[in-house]
Amino acid sequence: MTAKKSGSRLEAEIERCRSECQWDKIPELVRQLSAKLISNDDLGELLLGECKLQTYLKENPIKQGASPRGPRPKLVEVRKHLTAALDRGNLKPDYLQEASLLMAKLCYAEGEYKEALGHYSRVSLEDLQLGGAPVYRLSMIAEAYATKGLCLEKVPAASPSLSNRNIGSPSSNRSAAEREQDIITCYEKSGDIALLYLQEAEKALSVGIQNRSPKPGPTAQDQELGYFLETGLQRAHVIHFKNGNLTHGVGRFREILRAVETRTTQNLRMTIARQLAEILLRGMCEQSYWSPLEDPPSVSPLDDPTRQGHTHSRSYTLSRRPRVYSGDNLFCPQENTEEALLLLLISESMANRDAVLSRIPEHNNDRIISLQSASVVYDLLTIALGRRGQYEMLSECLERAMKFAFEEFHLWYQLALSLMAAGKSARAVKVLKECIRLKPDDPTIPLLAAKLCIGPLHWLDEGECFAKMVIDMGEKAAEFRAKGYLAAGLVYSLKATDASLRSTQEEYQRKALGAFQRAQSLSPTDHLAAFYLALQLAVSRQIPEALGYVRQALQLQGDDIHSLHLLALLLSAQKHYHDALNIIEMALSEYPENFNLLYTKVKLEAMCRGPEEALLTCKHMLQIWKSFYNLTNPSDSGRGSSLLDRAIADRRQLNAMTLPDFSDPETVSGSSSSRSGSEPVSPTSPPTLSSLSSPSSPVFIFQPPPFPPQRPPSFLSAPPPARAPPQRTLSFLGSLSPPPSPRPPPPPTKPRTQSCSGRAALRQLSCSSGLQDANTLGFPSMFSVCSVHATSIAASRVEQALSEVASSLQSSAPKQGPLHPWMTLAQIWLHAAEVYIGMSKPAEATACTQEAANLFPTSHNVLYMRGQIAELRGNMDEAKRWYEEALSINPTHVKTMQRLGLILHQLQRYSLSEKVLRDAVQVNSTAHDVWNSLGEVLQAQGNAAAATECFLTALELEASSPILPFTIIPRAL
């Protein structure tokens, strides 16, 4: 009796060690068992054979795709033990089955696949019971199914052993498809039983730890999958995908992921979640998606029925299946991107939790594997979140990866690009500096940093340093060296704008022209080099030379929007307004939703065709605005003041309107790229020459005003201070000669040649001229030229705060979401108001101005327009009050200063009028109407010589003055 109890305890201990894979303890337990129970010699042979086989496979793991043939002395001993156990026939039926399974596994390890299939045929795997089976037996059955599947793949389909031994088929002439399904069924059964085994093993381990005595013992180790269990879990979906059956492959992924997790399957689950997310992102669309809780469709566009072996998976039943997560409040994704994002966020959490941070040499391999796994997850997150424009969330995810991104360029670079896309330009520059340190020979990185410094940040000194980095690389920079000179030219051009001394302005002016010429010589096929050279010459009022280079730019890139716009402005500077209008209409045929072109068209139409045509264009802009922001377009198409009536009626709908949440910083910042009919380019894509050479639209871009005339009047002793910022200005030309007869505009002589960028990328990157001054709520695009100095920026921020406070008190100001859509709408209203002022219709102009005021009540442009209306009505005191309020918001608004100076002149306050106009000249010395007004004031004061010089300067400037200033075209890398 005592011997039986002792044997029972030994058998229980042996079973526990087999379940926990503690093979080093088995020989001692077998020795004790043989000493107490003589009749169990066969069981001892079985246990010793299993122990030696598992130890050998652990020390010599089987590799995927390897053929384990050849003599192995250690396996000879295993075969002796198992043969002895099987030949005697004294084992119980369960142990006899285990011995046969182990013998089949041994045959596979020795490369005897047909013999292994014979053992599985004699055992009849389908008859093995899972209910009530010990934990270790579940592992053996799962490995048996996996090994059988491997053997079926190794043995040729026409092998006689398959038919003679009747393996899983009643006939010998089985089709290849049926054999393929047998293999898949083996792997799927193996995977299900493997999950059940791991769940039961972890449950038994936790129960054993709780029931164990407080006496210290060996610590429990995590289970290891091993080659056969891992094959059973991963091979089925691989075959499905290989056969073009994505539906069943995705279904198999979901079955594994829905199973209750164990510590052993954590890494496997992360791998499967990442693979499923990649399939959902790259191989599945919304139409072919089905919910994880629904049955897969019988016919799916995901599957390829023409592929050999494409059949539906057979159904099978198991007496026990792995536990799955269930409950009433479980989240279930409803579309493919949602499920992919959920899987990737889970994978990212696991990757961060299991990240290897140790830098000691012993952990190098583990750290590299951990980093590679996390990098793949973050790359897929970039794709998933980039499609939705969720760059803010992407940057937060990548910031969490920084803890193990030491000296890893890829993750740093991805973080920098995500910060750029999220509008966090200052932080992006700092991260790019680290990228430059990690990869100092890559010219694209300092070019990206220069792009941010020139554009949204206006850090010109830093931008110059980054540009010089590229230039100093010399031949290493290859084609990007020209981009370095281009960036340097933009920096010098903007510095010339900021300079307060004329000598400094001229120095930077020369440097800018030299840099652009150098860029053009290094890259003669780059249309941007020729374009910026033409723009710089145009700003310097060298119109003929600018025309030559802009035509060269159009020969290289015939549909570049900025080149076409510059050509139209240059033609208008030569007073060829009809030709300029033809160019604008041709550009609008390619970019019909670009507001910058439409603003210019309004001015040209008012000049060439009359205000009625200009009002129709204003109405068209309202229609585009409503269509783009999901509003209803006006139905009728009348002229004149009826436009105002319909627009006012449509404006009442804005209170109940909710704008879409634009996460793209270019949309928020005023880029019109989305209105040019293209999708935004992912900033996390690798930078190319075309993407770096195309002007983008960052959060806000400062643009310099025109340079001073070449012959300034001698009586103006003080040099002009810094010029005004990125604002678009509207020149009210004084006396103009009649427009010449229309002549055909010079069309582009060659189609565009840079095919690498593509039409969508070109439009997105170059059509960013909608509202480049989106940092201010005054939208001073066509009415002002403001300083980029701190005083002007502070004034714009004061105006923004006042507008937000005032708008919050009005029920008619529904500024939900980003400000850019409302700024665009306000600009349209002000354009219409200006047209009505030109028609001497103060009532309609007042109504349009009020619509803009409802959006931004304290904008200096709105106050300026109200002053214009008061002047039209003859109320000079009221006009003076509006102008003074506008200047209190923006002291450098040139048009307001010019109109205020004229009113003071009419009020015979000549000294104050002269001071205001001199200040305006110092802000923008190329405004011919300001020079003309100053001449009138000086003439009224009796200073005929100075007045004559002012009139001559105004005449000279007016002869080369465009319909809108050249600075409406953005200058950005």
PDB file of N, CA, C and O in Angstrom, residues 3 6-7 10 27-41 44:
ATOM      1  N   ALA A   3       3.889   1.395  -1.080  1.00  0.00           N
ATOM      2  CA  ALA A   3       4.538   1.489  -2.383  1.00  0.00           C
ATOM      3  C   ALA A   3       3.622   2.120  -3.416  1.00  0.00           C
ATOM      4  O   ALA A   3       4.044   2.904  -4.266  1.00  0.00           O
ATOM      5  N   SER A   6       3.491   5.795  -2.723  1.00  0.00           N
ATOM      6  CA  SER A   6       4.742   6.409  -3.141  1.00  0.00           C
ATOM      7  C   SER A   6       4.800   6.506  -4.667  1.00  0.00           C
ATOM      8  O   SER A   6       5.229   7.502  -5.237  1.00  0.00           O
ATOM      9  N   GLY A   7       4.344   5.444  -5.361  1.00  0.00           N
ATOM     10  CA  GLY A   7       4.324   5.484  -6.805  1.00  0.00           C
ATOM     11  C   GLY A   7       3.378   6.539  -7.343  1.00  0.00           C
ATOM     12  O   GLY A   7       3.666   7.190  -8.343  1.00  0.00           O
ATOM     13  N   LEU A  10       5.090   9.824  -7.092  1.00  0.00           N
ATOM     14  CA  LEU A  10       6.116   9.949  -8.116  1.00  0.00           C
ATOM     15  C   LEU A  10       5.501  10.222  -9.495  1.00  0.00           C
ATOM     16  O   LEU A  10       6.001  11.044 -10.265  1.00  0.00           O
ATOM     17  N   PRO A  27      15.249  12.037 -15.292  1.00  0.00           N
ATOM     18  CA  PRO A  27      16.064  10.834 -15.021  1.00  0.00           C
ATOM     19  C   PRO A  27      16.066  10.413 -13.551  1.00  0.00           C
ATOM     20  O   PRO A  27      15.952   9.215 -13.244  1.00  0.00           O
ATOM     21  N   GLU A  28      16.173  11.355 -12.647  1.00  0.00           N
ATOM     22  CA  GLU A  28      16.164  11.009 -11.231  1.00  0.00           C
ATOM     23  C   GLU A  28      14.817  10.454 -10.806  1.00  0.00           C
ATOM     24  O   GLU A  28      14.738   9.474 -10.034  1.00  0.00           O
ATOM     25  N   LEU A  29      13.744  11.055 -11.317  1.00  0.00           N
ATOM     26  CA  LEU A  29      12.412  10.539 -10.972  1.00  0.00           C
ATOM     27  C   LEU A  29      12.197   9.145 -11.555  1.00  0.00           C
ATOM     28  O   LEU A  29      11.558   8.286 -10.916  1.00  0.00           O
ATOM     29  N   VAL A  30      12.724   8.878 -12.735  1.00  0.00           N
ATOM     30  CA  VAL A  30      12.618   7.551 -13.323  1.00  0.00           C
ATOM     31  C   VAL A  30      13.397   6.537 -12.504  1.00  0.00           C
ATOM     32  O   VAL A  30      12.953   5.387 -12.291  1.00  0.00           O
ATOM     33  N   ARG A  31      14.555   6.913 -12.010  1.00  0.00           N
ATOM     34  CA  ARG A  31      15.338   6.001 -11.168  1.00  0.00           C
ATOM     35  C   ARG A  31      14.572   5.634  -9.906  1.00  0.00           C
ATOM     36  O   ARG A  31      14.513   4.471  -9.509  1.00  0.00           O
ATOM     37  N   GLN A  32      13.954   6.651  -9.286  1.00  0.00           N
ATOM     38  CA  GLN A  32      13.159   6.369  -8.081  1.00  0.00           C
ATOM     39  C   GLN A  32      11.946   5.508  -8.429  1.00  0.00           C
ATOM     40  O   GLN A  32      11.580   4.599  -7.667  1.00  0.00           O
ATOM     41  N   LEU A  33      11.329   5.774  -9.567  1.00  0.00           N
ATOM     42  CA  LEU A  33      10.158   5.002  -9.956  1.00  0.00           C
ATOM     43  C   LEU A  33      10.522   3.552 -10.234  1.00  0.00           C
ATOM     44  O   LEU A  33       9.800   2.626  -9.832  1.00  0.00           O
ATOM     45  N   SER A  34      11.639   3.316 -10.895  1.00  0.00           N
ATOM     46  CA  SER A  34      12.059   1.949 -11.204  1.00  0.00           C
ATOM     47  C   SER A  34      12.424   1.191  -9.956  1.00  0.00           C
ATOM     48  O   SER A  34      12.228  -0.025  -9.865  1.00  0.00           O
ATOM     49  N   ALA A  35      12.976   1.870  -8.948  1.00  0.00           N
ATOM     50  CA  ALA A  35      13.361   1.212  -7.705  1.00  0.00           C
ATOM     51  C   ALA A  35      12.151   0.783  -6.892  1.00  0.00           C
ATOM     52  O   ALA A  35      12.186  -0.239  -6.188  1.00  0.00           O
ATOM     53  N   LYS A  36      11.040   1.480  -7.006  1.00  0.00           N
ATOM     54  CA  LYS A  36       9.868   1.185  -6.175  1.00  0.00           C
ATOM     55  C   LYS A  36       8.829   0.377  -6.936  1.00  0.00           C
ATOM     56  O   LYS A  36       8.104  -0.409  -6.335  1.00  0.00           O
ATOM     57  N   LEU A  37       8.750   0.566  -8.246  1.00  0.00           N
ATOM     58  CA  LEU A  37       7.758  -0.147  -9.037  1.00  0.00           C
ATOM     59  C   LEU A  37       8.480  -0.861 -10.166  1.00  0.00           C
ATOM     60  O   LEU A  37       8.801  -0.270 -11.192  1.00  0.00           O
ATOM     61  N   ILE A  38       8.761  -2.123  -9.945  1.00  0.00           N
ATOM     62  CA  ILE A  38       9.556  -2.876 -10.903  1.00  0.00           C
ATOM     63  C   ILE A  38       8.821  -3.025 -12.227  1.00  0.00           C
ATOM     64  O   ILE A  38       9.418  -3.089 -13.294  1.00  0.00           O
ATOM     65  N   SER A  39       7.507  -3.054 -12.155  1.00  0.00           N
ATOM     66  CA  SER A  39       6.727  -3.308 -13.359  1.00  0.00           C
ATOM     67  C   SER A  39       6.696  -2.122 -14.316  1.00  0.00           C
ATOM     68  O   SER A  39       6.138  -2.212 -15.399  1.00  0.00           O
ATOM     69  N   ASN A  40       7.258  -0.998 -13.932  1.00  0.00           N
ATOM     70  CA  ASN A  40       7.178   0.211 -14.740  1.00  0.00           C
ATOM     71  C   ASN A  40       8.466   0.467 -15.524  1.00  0.00           C
ATOM     72  O   ASN A  40       8.805   1.605 -15.798  1.00  0.00           O
ATOM     73  N   ASP A  41       9.198  -0.622 -15.883  1.00  0.00           N
ATOM     74  CA  ASP A  41      10.406  -0.411 -16.661  1.00  0.00           C
ATOM     75  C   ASP A  41      10.091   0.174 -18.039  1.00  0.00           C
ATOM     76  O   ASP A  41      10.832   1.012 -18.558  1.00  0.00           O
ATOM     77  N   GLY A  44       9.544   3.772 -17.752  1.00  0.00           N
ATOM     78  CA  GLY A  44      10.821   4.450 -17.608  1.00  0.00           C
ATOM     79  C   GLY A  44      11.527   4.630 -18.941  1.00  0.00           C
ATOM     80  O   GLY A  44      12.124   5.686 -19.215  1.00  0.00           O
TER      81      GLY A  44
END
